[in-house]
Short mmCIF file of C-alpha atoms in Angstrom, two decimals:
data_model
loop_
_atom_site.label_atom_id
_atom_site.label_comp_id
_atom_site.label_asym_id
_atom_site.label_seq_id
_atom_site.Cartn_x
_atom_site.Cartn_y
_atom_site.Cartn_z
CA UNK W 1 29.70 -164.70 -178.64
CA UNK W 2 32.20 -162.00 -178.37
CA UNK W 3 30.13 -160.48 -175.59
CA UNK W 4 30.02 -163.85 -173.61
CA UNK W 5 33.71 -164.05 -174.03
CA UNK W 6 34.20 -160.69 -172.45
CA UNK W 7 31.98 -161.47 -169.70
CA UNK W 8 33.85 -164.76 -168.94
CA UNK W 9 37.29 -162.96 -168.86
CA UNK W 10 35.87 -160.30 -166.65
CA UNK W 11 34.86 -162.90 -164.20
CA UNK W 12 38.42 -164.47 -164.30
CA UNK W 13 39.75 -161.12 -163.41
CA UNK W 14 37.79 -160.58 -160.23
CA UNK W 15 39.70 -161.38 -157.07
CA UNK W 16 38.76 -164.69 -155.36
CA UNK W 17 36.39 -164.28 -152.34
CA UNK W 18 38.58 -164.84 -149.11
CA UNK W 19 37.26 -167.16 -146.61
CA UNK W 20 35.79 -165.73 -143.44
CA UNK W 21 38.09 -166.52 -140.50
CA UNK W 22 35.78 -167.77 -137.61
CA UNK W 23 37.41 -167.72 -134.31
CA UNK W 24 35.96 -169.10 -131.03
CA UNK W 25 37.18 -169.04 -127.36
CA UNK W 26 35.93 -168.39 -124.00
CA UNK W 27 36.36 -164.82 -122.49
CA UNK W 28 40.13 -164.37 -121.60
CA UNK W 29 40.91 -160.63 -121.33
CA UNK W 30 43.14 -159.18 -122.15
CA UNK W 31 44.02 -161.60 -124.88
CA UNK W 32 40.67 -162.16 -126.20
CA UNK W 33 37.68 -160.43 -124.41
CA UNK W 34 33.73 -160.39 -124.83
CA UNK W 35 32.88 -160.25 -128.55
CA UNK W 36 30.43 -157.66 -127.61
CA UNK W 37 32.80 -155.28 -126.11
CA UNK W 38 34.24 -152.27 -127.58
CA UNK W 39 37.71 -153.61 -126.71
CA UNK W 40 37.67 -157.28 -127.90
CA UNK W 41 41.14 -158.19 -126.75
CA UNK W 42 44.69 -157.36 -128.09
CA UNK W 43 44.83 -160.72 -129.75
CA UNK W 44 41.71 -160.32 -131.61
CA UNK W 45 42.94 -156.92 -132.60
CA UNK W 46 46.08 -158.27 -133.92
CA UNK W 47 44.26 -161.19 -135.73
CA UNK W 48 41.69 -158.58 -137.43
CA UNK W 49 44.58 -156.38 -138.54
CA UNK W 50 46.57 -159.46 -140.10
CA UNK W 51 43.51 -161.16 -141.75
CA UNK W 52 41.60 -158.29 -142.75
CA UNK W 53 44.58 -156.61 -144.59
CA UNK W 54 44.76 -159.97 -146.59
CA UNK W 55 40.98 -159.49 -147.65
CA UNK W 56 39.52 -161.72 -144.93
CA UNK W 57 36.74 -160.99 -142.60
CA UNK W 58 37.04 -162.18 -139.06
CA UNK W 59 34.07 -163.63 -137.10
CA UNK W 60 34.98 -163.80 -133.41
CA UNK W 61 32.30 -164.91 -130.97
CA UNK W 62 32.58 -166.46 -127.39
CA UNK W 63 32.02 -170.06 -126.79
CA UNK W 64 33.21 -172.33 -123.87
CA UNK W 65 36.71 -173.55 -124.19
CA UNK W 66 36.02 -177.38 -124.44
CA UNK W 67 33.30 -176.76 -127.14
CA UNK W 68 35.57 -174.23 -129.05
CA UNK W 69 38.35 -176.69 -129.35
CA UNK W 70 36.08 -179.62 -130.22
CA UNK W 71 34.12 -177.98 -132.96
CA UNK W 72 37.08 -176.23 -134.39
CA UNK W 73 38.83 -179.65 -134.64
CA UNK W 74 35.91 -180.75 -136.78
CA UNK W 75 36.37 -177.69 -139.00
CA UNK W 76 33.06 -175.88 -137.92
CA UNK W 77 35.32 -172.99 -137.00
CA UNK W 78 38.57 -171.98 -138.56
CA UNK W 79 40.55 -171.18 -135.41
CA UNK W 80 40.69 -171.00 -131.54
CA UNK W 81 42.64 -168.21 -129.83
CA UNK W 82 44.62 -168.05 -126.70
CA UNK W 83 45.72 -171.64 -126.85
CA UNK W 84 48.91 -173.30 -125.57
CA UNK W 85 50.18 -176.15 -127.62
CA UNK W 86 49.03 -178.45 -124.93
CA UNK W 87 45.42 -177.43 -125.34
CA UNK W 88 45.11 -178.79 -128.66
CA UNK W 89 48.42 -180.44 -129.82
CA UNK W 90 46.95 -181.80 -133.00
CA UNK W 91 45.99 -178.31 -134.40
CA UNK W 92 48.11 -176.24 -136.75
CA UNK W 93 50.23 -173.54 -134.93
CA UNK W 94 52.16 -170.71 -136.20
CA UNK W 95 55.65 -170.40 -135.42
CA UNK W 96 54.99 -166.89 -133.86
CA UNK W 97 52.95 -166.67 -130.41
CA UNK W 98 50.58 -163.80 -129.63
CA UNK W 99 51.77 -163.77 -126.11
CA UNK W 100 53.50 -165.42 -123.10
CA UNK W 101 51.53 -166.83 -120.26
CA UNK W 102 52.51 -167.22 -116.67
CA UNK W 103 50.23 -168.76 -114.20
CA UNK W 104 49.24 -167.37 -110.75
CA UNK W 105 47.29 -168.55 -107.73
CA UNK W 106 44.52 -166.52 -106.00
CA UNK W 107 43.40 -167.04 -102.36
CA UNK W 108 41.43 -165.05 -100.07
CA UNK W 109 43.79 -162.67 -98.16
CA UNK W 110 41.80 -163.07 -94.74
CA UNK W 111 42.54 -167.06 -94.78
CA UNK W 112 46.33 -166.28 -94.65
CA UNK W 113 47.04 -169.06 -97.22
CA UNK W 114 50.47 -168.88 -98.85
CA UNK W 115 50.67 -170.72 -102.27
CA UNK W 116 54.01 -170.44 -104.21
CA UNK W 117 53.77 -173.77 -106.24
CA UNK W 118 51.75 -176.89 -106.70
CA UNK W 119 53.45 -178.42 -103.69
CA UNK W 120 51.37 -175.94 -101.39
CA UNK W 121 48.02 -177.23 -102.70
CA UNK W 122 47.67 -180.33 -100.52
CA UNK W 123 44.51 -180.52 -98.65
CA UNK W 124 43.07 -177.59 -100.59
CA UNK W 125 40.25 -177.21 -103.04
CA UNK W 126 41.57 -175.89 -106.35
CA UNK W 127 39.23 -174.16 -108.85
CA UNK W 128 40.07 -174.68 -112.65
CA UNK W 129 38.37 -174.54 -115.94
CA UNK W 130 37.46 -177.65 -117.99
CA UNK W 131 39.89 -178.50 -120.87
CA UNK W 132 42.39 -175.74 -119.94
CA UNK W 133 46.05 -176.43 -119.87
CA UNK W 134 47.87 -174.21 -117.44
CA UNK W 135 51.63 -175.42 -117.07
CA UNK W 136 53.30 -178.71 -116.77
CA UNK W 137 53.21 -178.97 -113.01
CA UNK W 138 49.65 -177.80 -112.59
CA UNK W 139 48.46 -179.91 -115.52
CA UNK W 140 50.02 -183.01 -113.98
CA UNK W 141 48.57 -182.14 -110.61
CA UNK W 142 44.85 -181.82 -112.01
CA UNK W 143 45.44 -185.13 -113.95
CA UNK W 144 46.39 -186.88 -110.73
CA UNK W 145 43.48 -185.65 -108.62
CA UNK W 146 40.75 -184.99 -111.21
CA UNK W 147 38.62 -187.48 -109.85
CA UNK W 148 38.81 -186.08 -106.26
CA UNK W 149 36.07 -183.55 -105.84
CA UNK W 150 37.52 -182.36 -102.60
CA UNK W 151 40.79 -181.42 -104.40
CA UNK W 152 39.65 -180.17 -107.86
CA UNK W 153 36.72 -178.33 -108.94
CA UNK W 154 35.87 -177.86 -112.85
CA UNK W 155 34.19 -174.98 -114.07
CA UNK W 156 32.94 -174.54 -117.58
CA UNK W 157 31.20 -171.99 -119.80
CA UNK W 158 32.36 -168.84 -121.39
CA UNK W 159 32.14 -167.23 -118.07
CA UNK W 160 34.12 -170.07 -116.17
CA UNK W 161 36.69 -167.85 -114.69
CA UNK W 162 33.99 -165.46 -113.10
CA UNK W 163 32.23 -168.62 -111.65
CA UNK W 164 35.53 -169.59 -110.18
CA UNK W 165 36.22 -166.13 -108.75
CA UNK W 166 32.54 -166.16 -107.20
CA UNK W 167 33.14 -169.41 -105.69
CA UNK W 168 36.49 -168.18 -104.09
CA UNK W 169 34.68 -165.08 -102.66
CA UNK W 170 32.12 -167.33 -101.29
CA UNK W 171 34.81 -169.44 -99.64
CA UNK W 172 33.70 -172.58 -101.64
CA UNK W 173 36.95 -172.87 -103.15
CA UNK W 174 40.41 -172.51 -101.29
CA UNK W 175 42.49 -171.30 -104.31
CA UNK W 176 42.11 -170.59 -108.07
CA UNK W 177 44.73 -170.48 -110.76
CA UNK W 178 44.68 -168.63 -114.00
CA UNK W 179 46.99 -166.92 -116.40
CA UNK W 180 48.53 -164.02 -114.56
CA UNK W 181 47.53 -161.29 -117.05
CA UNK W 182 43.83 -162.61 -117.20
CA UNK W 183 43.65 -162.95 -113.45
CA UNK W 184 44.85 -159.32 -112.73
CA UNK W 185 42.74 -158.01 -115.66
CA UNK W 186 39.62 -159.65 -114.20
CA UNK W 187 39.96 -158.81 -110.47
CA UNK W 188 41.01 -155.24 -111.14
CA UNK W 189 38.11 -154.48 -113.44
CA UNK W 190 35.64 -156.08 -110.66
CA UNK W 191 37.45 -154.06 -107.85
CA UNK W 192 38.24 -157.14 -105.77
CA UNK W 193 42.03 -157.10 -106.05
CA UNK W 194 42.44 -156.05 -102.41
CA UNK W 195 40.44 -159.12 -101.12
CA UNK W 196 42.89 -161.48 -102.71
CA UNK W 197 46.53 -162.89 -102.13
CA UNK W 198 47.94 -163.45 -105.45
CA UNK W 199 51.23 -165.28 -106.21
CA UNK W 200 53.05 -166.51 -109.24
CA UNK W 201 53.86 -170.14 -110.03
CA UNK W 202 57.50 -170.66 -110.65
CA UNK W 203 57.11 -172.91 -113.68
CA UNK W 204 58.38 -171.46 -116.93
CA UNK W 205 56.28 -169.37 -119.28
CA UNK W 206 54.18 -170.93 -121.91
CA UNK W 207 53.65 -169.46 -125.58
CA UNK W 208 50.12 -168.70 -126.45
CA UNK W 209 48.81 -168.86 -129.91
CA UNK W 210 46.10 -168.60 -132.40
CA UNK W 211 45.50 -172.29 -133.41
CA UNK W 212 44.06 -173.52 -136.69
CA UNK W 213 41.77 -176.48 -137.14
CA UNK W 214 43.77 -179.49 -138.34
CA UNK W 215 41.00 -180.52 -140.64
CA UNK W 216 41.03 -176.98 -142.47
CA UNK W 217 42.97 -177.34 -145.89
CA UNK W 218 44.28 -173.75 -145.66
CA UNK W 219 45.39 -173.94 -141.89
CA UNK W 220 49.11 -174.05 -142.74
CA UNK W 221 48.68 -171.18 -145.08
CA UNK W 222 46.75 -169.18 -142.34
CA UNK W 223 49.68 -169.89 -139.92
CA UNK W 224 52.26 -168.81 -142.28
CA UNK W 225 50.33 -165.50 -142.71
CA UNK W 226 50.49 -164.85 -138.91
CA UNK W 227 54.32 -165.53 -138.97
CA UNK W 228 54.88 -163.07 -141.60
CA UNK W 229 52.42 -160.26 -140.65
CA UNK W 230 53.38 -160.31 -136.80
CA UNK W 231 56.89 -159.22 -137.78
CA UNK W 232 55.51 -156.50 -139.88
CA UNK W 233 53.27 -155.21 -137.04
CA UNK W 234 56.35 -155.37 -134.72
CA UNK W 235 58.60 -153.40 -137.13
CA UNK W 236 55.89 -150.77 -137.91
CA UNK W 237 55.00 -149.99 -134.35
CA UNK W 238 51.39 -151.24 -134.78
CA UNK W 239 51.80 -154.18 -132.42
CA UNK W 240 53.02 -151.69 -129.63
CA UNK W 241 50.28 -149.48 -130.23
CA UNK W 242 47.50 -152.21 -129.87
CA UNK W 243 49.20 -153.45 -126.80
CA UNK W 244 49.31 -150.14 -124.98
CA UNK W 245 45.39 -150.05 -125.14
CA UNK W 246 45.57 -152.87 -122.61
CA UNK W 247 48.37 -151.68 -120.44
CA UNK W 248 50.63 -154.24 -121.75
CA UNK W 249 54.09 -154.30 -123.63
CA UNK W 250 55.61 -156.66 -126.40
CA UNK W 251 56.01 -160.20 -125.15
CA UNK W 252 59.61 -160.31 -126.88
#
């Protein structure tokens, strides 16, 4: 009897097994890159640093954006990464973002098209990604013309941006829009930056987050952990070190 009691007390003394943090998103370098790459993106490195230090494991895999949102909403996964609040307003967001996003347009340089705002998109075919939120002006433009195949082309899949870039290079699209950091990272890596004219939309910057499933009972706890640990990473210099790997500086 005494030995059974000792075993029982020993089990109580063991730490609780932390829940794996499953994170899904399409490829969106430098925030979150291909899961198989050595450099998985600064956002993923930040996320792993925060949650692994709290005893969790982080399971990051690539999945198209629309499916990532829908399946995480059902709590099949714990979180999505690289989300603006307009992407999934019902999700649980930390107060602290993991970056700031501006949107830029890309056109073929030899077409001599100048795009400085949504007002310049008239009579052009714009390539966007299904279920993405860009910024207020672009989102409103997409909503207004979404049924017009001559104005809006939707791409999907975890390589949706690559598809849009390929269609732009093939002159199937007049213009594409994307987060500025993501666009430059991708076209520089592909060696095609010189072929493109890139200009930034004047709309205000958007905060980018790790967002947690609204049906996960620990979502608020996880969001609070990010808020606490981001400050620690910033003060210790660890955040700066992670960002420098991707040629970036602190968004604050």
